[in-house]
Amino acid sequence: MTTPVCTSASAAAAPARQTRAHYPSFASYVRARQPVLLRTARSLTANPSDAEDLLQTALAKTYVAWERIEDQGALDGYVRRALLNTRTSQWRKRRVDEFACDELPEPDPAPGHDDPAERQALHDAMWRAVLRLPARQRAMVVLRYYEDLSEAQTAEVLGVSVGTVKSAVSRALGKLREDPELVLVR
């Protein structure tokens, strides 16, 4: 028969097991053991918030199995295993979603949307056509359509009548419709 080397340590461990052995409810277990279990969860994750979420998930799994757990002395081990399994599942799920490939896939263009390069080419062609307009017509088109001012606001800014703005913009739009560079784009 062997005698323990340190009798005080083994004697101190026995009463601790006895007091921990029975918890009247799941809530009392969580209140008593949450700080210890949270430390374990923090050791499994890098982020304290993730650790709290991990512990909550493991405690939810433990709550579901609470009535089936006969040995309440093994509760901490059960929760630790739930923590580890949940963390492993999270790690695996994240890993499956991401994979390396040789070539990045191009997204399919959304219906009704043109190619960005074509939109830019049209924008550039339109701007060149606007720059070919006479200065007064160009100013009215820019204020009216690029700055989105009303006819009255455009007339006020340029110090002309609303009728002048209407007729000048109409002539400018006619010239833009006839511009050879824009005819090819349409």
mmCIF file with all atom_site columns, C-alpha atoms in Angstrom:
data_model
loop_
_atom_site.group_PDB
_atom_site.id
_atom_site.type_symbol
_atom_site.label_atom_id
_atom_site.label_alt_id
_atom_site.label_comp_id
_atom_site.label_asym_id
_atom_site.label_entity_id
_atom_site.label_seq_id
_atom_site.pdbx_PDB_ins_code
_atom_site.Cartn_x
_atom_site.Cartn_y
_atom_site.Cartn_z
_atom_site.occupancy
_atom_site.B_iso_or_equiv
_atom_site.pdbx_formal_charge
_atom_site.auth_seq_id
_atom_site.auth_comp_id
_atom_site.auth_asym_id
_atom_site.auth_atom_id
_atom_site.pdbx_PDB_model_num
ATOM 1   C CA . MET A 1 1   ? 0.000   0.000  0.000   1.00 0.00 ? 1   MET A CA 1
ATOM 2   C CA . THR A 1 2   ? 1.320   3.429  -0.955  1.00 0.00 ? 2   THR A CA 1
ATOM 3   C CA . THR A 1 3   ? 0.753   6.536  1.005   1.00 0.00 ? 3   THR A CA 1
ATOM 4   C CA . PRO A 1 4   ? 0.149   9.870  -0.652  1.00 0.00 ? 4   PRO A CA 1
ATOM 5   C CA . VAL A 1 5   ? 3.061   12.251 -0.570  1.00 0.00 ? 5   VAL A CA 1
ATOM 6   C CA . CYS A 1 6   ? 0.968   15.256 0.235   1.00 0.00 ? 6   CYS A CA 1
ATOM 7   C CA . THR A 1 7   ? -1.999  14.360 2.378   1.00 0.00 ? 7   THR A CA 1
ATOM 8   C CA . SER A 1 8   ? -3.238  17.930 2.682   1.00 0.00 ? 8   SER A CA 1
ATOM 9   C CA . ALA A 1 9   ? -3.718  18.283 -1.084  1.00 0.00 ? 9   ALA A CA 1
ATOM 10  C CA . SER A 1 10  ? -5.695  15.053 -1.427  1.00 0.00 ? 10  SER A CA 1
ATOM 11  C CA . ALA A 1 11  ? -7.729  15.843 1.666   1.00 0.00 ? 11  ALA A CA 1
ATOM 12  C CA . ALA A 1 12  ? -8.519  19.314 0.346   1.00 0.00 ? 12  ALA A CA 1
ATOM 13  C CA . ALA A 1 13  ? -9.579  17.936 -3.037  1.00 0.00 ? 13  ALA A CA 1
ATOM 14  C CA . ALA A 1 14  ? -12.098 15.470 -1.600  1.00 0.00 ? 14  ALA A CA 1
ATOM 15  C CA . PRO A 1 15  ? -14.362 18.045 0.091   1.00 0.00 ? 15  PRO A CA 1
ATOM 16  C CA . ALA A 1 16  ? -14.198 20.268 -2.987  1.00 0.00 ? 16  ALA A CA 1
ATOM 17  C CA . ARG A 1 17  ? -15.463 17.385 -5.138  1.00 0.00 ? 17  ARG A CA 1
ATOM 18  C CA . GLN A 1 18  ? -18.252 16.699 -2.672  1.00 0.00 ? 18  GLN A CA 1
ATOM 19  C CA . THR A 1 19  ? -19.490 20.303 -2.614  1.00 0.00 ? 19  THR A CA 1
ATOM 20  C CA . ARG A 1 20  ? -19.284 20.533 -6.396  1.00 0.00 ? 20  ARG A CA 1
ATOM 21  C CA . ALA A 1 21  ? -20.857 17.135 -6.973  1.00 0.00 ? 21  ALA A CA 1
ATOM 22  C CA . HIS A 1 22  ? -24.488 18.208 -6.808  1.00 0.00 ? 22  HIS A CA 1
ATOM 23  C CA . TYR A 1 23  ? -26.137 21.258 -8.311  1.00 0.00 ? 23  TYR A CA 1
ATOM 24  C CA . PRO A 1 24  ? -29.878 21.609 -7.706  1.00 0.00 ? 24  PRO A CA 1
ATOM 25  C CA . SER A 1 25  ? -30.440 23.320 -11.053 1.00 0.00 ? 25  SER A CA 1
ATOM 26  C CA . PHE A 1 26  ? -28.718 24.229 -14.274 1.00 0.00 ? 26  PHE A CA 1
ATOM 27  C CA . ALA A 1 27  ? -28.834 27.921 -13.295 1.00 0.00 ? 27  ALA A CA 1
ATOM 28  C CA . SER A 1 28  ? -26.984 27.225 -10.040 1.00 0.00 ? 28  SER A CA 1
ATOM 29  C CA . TYR A 1 29  ? -24.316 25.306 -11.957 1.00 0.00 ? 29  TYR A CA 1
ATOM 30  C CA . VAL A 1 30  ? -23.850 28.183 -14.411 1.00 0.00 ? 30  VAL A CA 1
ATOM 31  C CA . ARG A 1 31  ? -23.651 30.749 -11.612 1.00 0.00 ? 31  ARG A CA 1
ATOM 32  C CA . ALA A 1 32  ? -21.033 28.696 -9.772  1.00 0.00 ? 32  ALA A CA 1
ATOM 33  C CA . ARG A 1 33  ? -18.861 27.643 -12.720 1.00 0.00 ? 33  ARG A CA 1
ATOM 34  C CA . GLN A 1 34  ? -19.219 30.380 -15.340 1.00 0.00 ? 34  GLN A CA 1
ATOM 35  C CA . PRO A 1 35  ? -15.954 32.242 -14.530 1.00 0.00 ? 35  PRO A CA 1
ATOM 36  C CA . VAL A 1 36  ? -13.895 29.040 -14.824 1.00 0.00 ? 36  VAL A CA 1
ATOM 37  C CA . LEU A 1 37  ? -15.638 27.951 -18.016 1.00 0.00 ? 37  LEU A CA 1
ATOM 38  C CA . LEU A 1 38  ? -15.253 31.423 -19.521 1.00 0.00 ? 38  LEU A CA 1
ATOM 39  C CA . ARG A 1 39  ? -11.491 31.237 -18.934 1.00 0.00 ? 39  ARG A CA 1
ATOM 40  C CA . THR A 1 40  ? -11.458 27.954 -20.839 1.00 0.00 ? 40  THR A CA 1
ATOM 41  C CA . ALA A 1 41  ? -13.452 29.483 -23.691 1.00 0.00 ? 41  ALA A CA 1
ATOM 42  C CA . ARG A 1 42  ? -11.075 32.469 -23.813 1.00 0.00 ? 42  ARG A CA 1
ATOM 43  C CA . SER A 1 43  ? -8.151  30.112 -24.173 1.00 0.00 ? 43  SER A CA 1
ATOM 44  C CA . LEU A 1 44  ? -9.820  28.621 -27.266 1.00 0.00 ? 44  LEU A CA 1
ATOM 45  C CA . THR A 1 45  ? -10.509 31.941 -29.033 1.00 0.00 ? 45  THR A CA 1
ATOM 46  C CA . ALA A 1 46  ? -8.604  35.133 -29.628 1.00 0.00 ? 46  ALA A CA 1
ATOM 47  C CA . ASN A 1 47  ? -11.531 37.474 -29.077 1.00 0.00 ? 47  ASN A CA 1
ATOM 48  C CA . PRO A 1 48  ? -13.292 37.818 -25.675 1.00 0.00 ? 48  PRO A CA 1
ATOM 49  C CA . SER A 1 49  ? -16.650 38.346 -27.395 1.00 0.00 ? 49  SER A CA 1
ATOM 50  C CA . ASP A 1 50  ? -16.188 35.155 -29.391 1.00 0.00 ? 50  ASP A CA 1
ATOM 51  C CA . ALA A 1 51  ? -15.336 33.365 -26.157 1.00 0.00 ? 51  ALA A CA 1
ATOM 52  C CA . GLU A 1 52  ? -18.593 34.507 -24.575 1.00 0.00 ? 52  GLU A CA 1
ATOM 53  C CA . ASP A 1 53  ? -20.546 33.344 -27.635 1.00 0.00 ? 53  ASP A CA 1
ATOM 54  C CA . LEU A 1 54  ? -18.716 30.020 -27.573 1.00 0.00 ? 54  LEU A CA 1
ATOM 55  C CA . LEU A 1 55  ? -19.519 29.512 -23.890 1.00 0.00 ? 55  LEU A CA 1
ATOM 56  C CA . GLN A 1 56  ? -23.177 30.373 -24.433 1.00 0.00 ? 56  GLN A CA 1
ATOM 57  C CA . THR A 1 57  ? -23.409 27.820 -27.241 1.00 0.00 ? 57  THR A CA 1
ATOM 58  C CA . ALA A 1 58  ? -21.739 25.129 -25.118 1.00 0.00 ? 58  ALA A CA 1
ATOM 59  C CA . LEU A 1 59  ? -24.007 25.926 -22.168 1.00 0.00 ? 59  LEU A CA 1
ATOM 60  C CA . ALA A 1 60  ? -27.052 25.672 -24.428 1.00 0.00 ? 60  ALA A CA 1
ATOM 61  C CA . LYS A 1 61  ? -25.896 22.201 -25.513 1.00 0.00 ? 61  LYS A CA 1
ATOM 62  C CA . THR A 1 62  ? -25.355 21.282 -21.859 1.00 0.00 ? 62  THR A CA 1
ATOM 63  C CA . TYR A 1 63  ? -28.813 22.523 -20.903 1.00 0.00 ? 63  TYR A CA 1
ATOM 64  C CA . VAL A 1 64  ? -30.402 20.285 -23.538 1.00 0.00 ? 64  VAL A CA 1
ATOM 65  C CA . ALA A 1 65  ? -28.564 17.267 -22.063 1.00 0.00 ? 65  ALA A CA 1
ATOM 66  C CA . TRP A 1 66  ? -28.924 18.326 -18.400 1.00 0.00 ? 66  TRP A CA 1
ATOM 67  C CA . GLU A 1 67  ? -31.424 15.585 -17.452 1.00 0.00 ? 67  GLU A CA 1
ATOM 68  C CA . ARG A 1 68  ? -29.312 12.837 -19.073 1.00 0.00 ? 68  ARG A CA 1
ATOM 69  C CA . ILE A 1 69  ? -26.095 13.727 -17.220 1.00 0.00 ? 69  ILE A CA 1
ATOM 70  C CA . GLU A 1 70  ? -26.005 11.340 -14.263 1.00 0.00 ? 70  GLU A CA 1
ATOM 71  C CA . ASP A 1 71  ? -22.556 12.129 -12.890 1.00 0.00 ? 71  ASP A CA 1
ATOM 72  C CA . GLN A 1 72  ? -22.650 15.773 -11.925 1.00 0.00 ? 72  GLN A CA 1
ATOM 73  C CA . GLY A 1 73  ? -18.996 15.592 -11.026 1.00 0.00 ? 73  GLY A CA 1
ATOM 74  C CA . ALA A 1 74  ? -18.308 15.337 -14.747 1.00 0.00 ? 74  ALA A CA 1
ATOM 75  C CA . LEU A 1 75  ? -20.263 18.482 -15.675 1.00 0.00 ? 75  LEU A CA 1
ATOM 76  C CA . ASP A 1 76  ? -17.152 20.597 -16.212 1.00 0.00 ? 76  ASP A CA 1
ATOM 77  C CA . GLY A 1 77  ? -15.706 17.940 -18.492 1.00 0.00 ? 77  GLY A CA 1
ATOM 78  C CA . TYR A 1 78  ? -18.972 17.769 -20.432 1.00 0.00 ? 78  TYR A CA 1
ATOM 79  C CA . VAL A 1 79  ? -19.029 21.560 -20.935 1.00 0.00 ? 79  VAL A CA 1
ATOM 80  C CA . ARG A 1 80  ? -15.333 21.655 -21.845 1.00 0.00 ? 80  ARG A CA 1
ATOM 81  C CA . ARG A 1 81  ? -15.908 18.955 -24.471 1.00 0.00 ? 81  ARG A CA 1
ATOM 82  C CA . ALA A 1 82  ? -18.887 20.947 -25.797 1.00 0.00 ? 82  ALA A CA 1
ATOM 83  C CA . LEU A 1 83  ? -16.665 24.055 -25.941 1.00 0.00 ? 83  LEU A CA 1
ATOM 84  C CA . LEU A 1 84  ? -13.962 22.222 -27.842 1.00 0.00 ? 84  LEU A CA 1
ATOM 85  C CA . ASN A 1 85  ? -16.376 20.520 -30.254 1.00 0.00 ? 85  ASN A CA 1
ATOM 86  C CA . THR A 1 86  ? -18.210 23.772 -30.970 1.00 0.00 ? 86  THR A CA 1
ATOM 87  C CA . ARG A 1 87  ? -14.963 25.638 -31.577 1.00 0.00 ? 87  ARG A CA 1
ATOM 88  C CA . THR A 1 88  ? -13.718 22.881 -33.885 1.00 0.00 ? 88  THR A CA 1
ATOM 89  C CA . SER A 1 89  ? -17.001 22.979 -35.818 1.00 0.00 ? 89  SER A CA 1
ATOM 90  C CA . GLN A 1 90  ? -16.732 26.757 -36.208 1.00 0.00 ? 90  GLN A CA 1
ATOM 91  C CA . TRP A 1 91  ? -13.156 26.454 -37.404 1.00 0.00 ? 91  TRP A CA 1
ATOM 92  C CA . ARG A 1 92  ? -14.042 23.764 -39.925 1.00 0.00 ? 92  ARG A CA 1
ATOM 93  C CA . LYS A 1 93  ? -17.062 25.640 -41.269 1.00 0.00 ? 93  LYS A CA 1
ATOM 94  C CA . ARG A 1 94  ? -15.021 28.766 -41.806 1.00 0.00 ? 94  ARG A CA 1
ATOM 95  C CA . ARG A 1 95  ? -12.318 26.765 -43.516 1.00 0.00 ? 95  ARG A CA 1
ATOM 96  C CA . VAL A 1 96  ? -14.657 25.031 -45.954 1.00 0.00 ? 96  VAL A CA 1
ATOM 97  C CA . ASP A 1 97  ? -16.132 28.310 -47.185 1.00 0.00 ? 97  ASP A CA 1
ATOM 98  C CA . GLU A 1 98  ? -12.771 29.643 -48.316 1.00 0.00 ? 98  GLU A CA 1
ATOM 99  C CA . PHE A 1 99  ? -10.602 27.977 -50.904 1.00 0.00 ? 99  PHE A CA 1
ATOM 100 C CA . ALA A 1 100 ? -7.835  29.081 -53.212 1.00 0.00 ? 100 ALA A CA 1
ATOM 101 C CA . CYS A 1 101 ? -8.190  28.920 -56.970 1.00 0.00 ? 101 CYS A CA 1
ATOM 102 C CA . ASP A 1 102 ? -5.912  29.730 -59.877 1.00 0.00 ? 102 ASP A CA 1
ATOM 103 C CA . GLU A 1 103 ? -8.272  32.161 -61.553 1.00 0.00 ? 103 GLU A CA 1
ATOM 104 C CA . LEU A 1 104 ? -10.794 34.497 -59.965 1.00 0.00 ? 104 LEU A CA 1
ATOM 105 C CA . PRO A 1 105 ? -14.267 34.067 -61.439 1.00 0.00 ? 105 PRO A CA 1
ATOM 106 C CA . GLU A 1 106 ? -15.785 37.093 -63.127 1.00 0.00 ? 106 GLU A CA 1
ATOM 107 C CA . PRO A 1 107 ? -19.222 38.010 -61.807 1.00 0.00 ? 107 PRO A CA 1
ATOM 108 C CA . ASP A 1 108 ? -22.051 37.675 -64.277 1.00 0.00 ? 108 ASP A CA 1
ATOM 109 C CA . PRO A 1 109 ? -23.308 41.091 -65.356 1.00 0.00 ? 109 PRO A CA 1
ATOM 110 C CA . ALA A 1 110 ? -26.600 41.989 -63.779 1.00 0.00 ? 110 ALA A CA 1
ATOM 111 C CA . PRO A 1 111 ? -29.478 42.215 -66.242 1.00 0.00 ? 111 PRO A CA 1
ATOM 112 C CA . GLY A 1 112 ? -29.968 45.750 -67.518 1.00 0.00 ? 112 GLY A CA 1
ATOM 113 C CA . HIS A 1 113 ? -26.472 46.881 -66.530 1.00 0.00 ? 113 HIS A CA 1
ATOM 114 C CA . ASP A 1 114 ? -23.861 47.571 -69.157 1.00 0.00 ? 114 ASP A CA 1
ATOM 115 C CA . ASP A 1 115 ? -20.216 46.764 -69.005 1.00 0.00 ? 115 ASP A CA 1
ATOM 116 C CA . PRO A 1 116 ? -18.401 49.378 -66.860 1.00 0.00 ? 116 PRO A CA 1
ATOM 117 C CA . ALA A 1 117 ? -15.891 49.973 -69.665 1.00 0.00 ? 117 ALA A CA 1
ATOM 118 C CA . GLU A 1 118 ? -18.716 50.675 -72.093 1.00 0.00 ? 118 GLU A CA 1
ATOM 119 C CA . ARG A 1 119 ? -20.366 53.048 -69.618 1.00 0.00 ? 119 ARG A CA 1
ATOM 120 C CA . GLN A 1 120 ? -17.076 54.910 -69.220 1.00 0.00 ? 120 GLN A CA 1
ATOM 121 C CA . ALA A 1 121 ? -16.592 55.089 -73.007 1.00 0.00 ? 121 ALA A CA 1
ATOM 122 C CA . LEU A 1 122 ? -20.109 56.514 -73.387 1.00 0.00 ? 122 LEU A CA 1
ATOM 123 C CA . HIS A 1 123 ? -19.461 59.017 -70.598 1.00 0.00 ? 123 HIS A CA 1
ATOM 124 C CA . ASP A 1 124 ? -16.220 60.153 -72.240 1.00 0.00 ? 124 ASP A CA 1
ATOM 125 C CA . ALA A 1 125 ? -17.858 60.450 -75.684 1.00 0.00 ? 125 ALA A CA 1
ATOM 126 C CA . MET A 1 126 ? -20.733 62.458 -74.212 1.00 0.00 ? 126 MET A CA 1
ATOM 127 C CA . TRP A 1 127 ? -18.368 64.796 -72.393 1.00 0.00 ? 127 TRP A CA 1
ATOM 128 C CA . ARG A 1 128 ? -16.310 65.389 -75.558 1.00 0.00 ? 128 ARG A CA 1
ATOM 129 C CA . ALA A 1 129 ? -19.536 66.177 -77.436 1.00 0.00 ? 129 ALA A CA 1
ATOM 130 C CA . VAL A 1 130 ? -20.600 68.640 -74.731 1.00 0.00 ? 130 VAL A CA 1
ATOM 131 C CA . LEU A 1 131 ? -17.181 70.324 -74.935 1.00 0.00 ? 131 LEU A CA 1
ATOM 132 C CA . ARG A 1 132 ? -17.732 70.864 -78.701 1.00 0.00 ? 132 ARG A CA 1
ATOM 133 C CA . LEU A 1 133 ? -20.889 72.924 -78.028 1.00 0.00 ? 133 LEU A CA 1
ATOM 134 C CA . PRO A 1 134 ? -20.664 76.723 -78.052 1.00 0.00 ? 134 PRO A CA 1
ATOM 135 C CA . ALA A 1 135 ? -19.750 78.143 -74.626 1.00 0.00 ? 135 ALA A CA 1
ATOM 136 C CA . ARG A 1 136 ? -23.229 79.527 -73.847 1.00 0.00 ? 136 ARG A CA 1
ATOM 137 C CA . GLN A 1 137 ? -25.034 76.306 -74.807 1.00 0.00 ? 137 GLN A CA 1
ATOM 138 C CA . ARG A 1 138 ? -22.427 74.225 -72.974 1.00 0.00 ? 138 ARG A CA 1
ATOM 139 C CA . ALA A 1 139 ? -22.940 76.309 -69.807 1.00 0.00 ? 139 ALA A CA 1
ATOM 140 C CA . MET A 1 140 ? -26.706 75.840 -69.992 1.00 0.00 ? 140 MET A CA 1
ATOM 141 C CA . VAL A 1 141 ? -26.479 72.077 -70.605 1.00 0.00 ? 141 VAL A CA 1
ATOM 142 C CA . VAL A 1 142 ? -24.005 71.633 -67.750 1.00 0.00 ? 142 VAL A CA 1
ATOM 143 C CA . LEU A 1 143 ? -26.092 73.666 -65.319 1.00 0.00 ? 143 LEU A CA 1
ATOM 144 C CA . ARG A 1 144 ? -29.354 72.072 -66.422 1.00 0.00 ? 144 ARG A CA 1
ATOM 145 C CA . TYR A 1 145 ? -28.354 68.395 -66.651 1.00 0.00 ? 145 TYR A CA 1
ATOM 146 C CA . TYR A 1 146 ? -25.051 67.904 -64.838 1.00 0.00 ? 146 TYR A CA 1
ATOM 147 C CA . GLU A 1 147 ? -25.808 70.248 -61.939 1.00 0.00 ? 147 GLU A CA 1
ATOM 148 C CA . ASP A 1 148 ? -29.522 69.343 -62.057 1.00 0.00 ? 148 ASP A CA 1
ATOM 149 C CA . LEU A 1 149 ? -30.758 72.936 -61.807 1.00 0.00 ? 149 LEU A CA 1
ATOM 150 C CA . SER A 1 150 ? -34.249 73.851 -62.958 1.00 0.00 ? 150 SER A CA 1
ATOM 151 C CA . GLU A 1 151 ? -34.755 76.095 -66.003 1.00 0.00 ? 151 GLU A CA 1
ATOM 152 C CA . ALA A 1 152 ? -35.542 79.035 -63.711 1.00 0.00 ? 152 ALA A CA 1
ATOM 153 C CA . GLN A 1 153 ? -32.421 78.436 -61.588 1.00 0.00 ? 153 GLN A CA 1
ATOM 154 C CA . THR A 1 154 ? -30.255 78.110 -64.707 1.00 0.00 ? 154 THR A CA 1
ATOM 155 C CA . ALA A 1 155 ? -31.711 81.378 -66.083 1.00 0.00 ? 155 ALA A CA 1
ATOM 156 C CA . GLU A 1 156 ? -31.023 83.123 -62.788 1.00 0.00 ? 156 GLU A CA 1
ATOM 157 C CA . VAL A 1 157 ? -27.410 81.878 -62.604 1.00 0.00 ? 157 VAL A CA 1
ATOM 158 C CA . LEU A 1 158 ? -26.675 82.982 -66.183 1.00 0.00 ? 158 LEU A CA 1
ATOM 159 C CA . GLY A 1 159 ? -28.714 86.192 -65.992 1.00 0.00 ? 159 GLY A CA 1
ATOM 160 C CA . VAL A 1 160 ? -30.965 85.328 -68.969 1.00 0.00 ? 160 VAL A CA 1
ATOM 161 C CA . SER A 1 161 ? -34.665 84.622 -69.367 1.00 0.00 ? 161 SER A CA 1
ATOM 162 C CA . VAL A 1 162 ? -36.224 81.187 -68.928 1.00 0.00 ? 162 VAL A CA 1
ATOM 163 C CA . GLY A 1 163 ? -37.203 81.187 -72.614 1.00 0.00 ? 163 GLY A CA 1
ATOM 164 C CA . THR A 1 164 ? -33.581 81.714 -73.612 1.00 0.00 ? 164 THR A CA 1
ATOM 165 C CA . VAL A 1 165 ? -32.534 78.745 -71.513 1.00 0.00 ? 165 VAL A CA 1
ATOM 166 C CA . LYS A 1 166 ? -35.279 76.574 -73.054 1.00 0.00 ? 166 LYS A CA 1
ATOM 167 C CA . SER A 1 167 ? -34.381 77.447 -76.638 1.00 0.00 ? 167 SER A CA 1
ATOM 168 C CA . ALA A 1 168 ? -30.594 77.222 -76.119 1.00 0.00 ? 168 ALA A CA 1
ATOM 169 C CA . VAL A 1 169 ? -30.859 73.860 -74.363 1.00 0.00 ? 169 VAL A CA 1
ATOM 170 C CA . SER A 1 170 ? -33.162 72.566 -77.097 1.00 0.00 ? 170 SER A CA 1
ATOM 171 C CA . ARG A 1 171 ? -30.646 73.547 -79.804 1.00 0.00 ? 171 ARG A CA 1
ATOM 172 C CA . ALA A 1 172 ? -27.778 72.041 -77.784 1.00 0.00 ? 172 ALA A CA 1
ATOM 173 C CA . LEU A 1 173 ? -29.625 68.737 -77.368 1.00 0.00 ? 173 LEU A CA 1
ATOM 174 C CA . GLY A 1 174 ? -30.313 68.701 -81.123 1.00 0.00 ? 174 GLY A CA 1
ATOM 175 C CA . LYS A 1 175 ? -26.569 69.132 -81.794 1.00 0.00 ? 175 LYS A CA 1
ATOM 176 C CA . LEU A 1 176 ? -25.768 66.327 -79.348 1.00 0.00 ? 176 LEU A CA 1
ATOM 177 C CA . ARG A 1 177 ? -28.271 64.015 -81.077 1.00 0.00 ? 177 ARG A CA 1
ATOM 178 C CA . GLU A 1 178 ? -26.548 64.726 -84.401 1.00 0.00 ? 178 GLU A CA 1
ATOM 179 C CA . ASP A 1 179 ? -22.983 64.379 -83.098 1.00 0.00 ? 179 ASP A CA 1
ATOM 180 C CA . PRO A 1 180 ? -21.242 61.692 -85.189 1.00 0.00 ? 180 PRO A CA 1
ATOM 181 C CA . GLU A 1 181 ? -19.341 60.269 -82.214 1.00 0.00 ? 181 GLU A CA 1
ATOM 182 C CA . LEU A 1 182 ? -22.568 59.761 -80.227 1.00 0.00 ? 182 LEU A CA 1
ATOM 183 C CA . VAL A 1 183 ? -24.466 58.299 -83.198 1.00 0.00 ? 183 VAL A CA 1
ATOM 184 C CA . LEU A 1 184 ? -22.010 55.392 -83.257 1.00 0.00 ? 184 LEU A CA 1
ATOM 185 C CA . VAL A 1 185 ? -22.509 54.763 -79.537 1.00 0.00 ? 185 VAL A CA 1
ATOM 186 C CA . ARG A 1 186 ? -26.287 54.537 -79.788 1.00 0.00 ? 186 ARG A CA 1
#
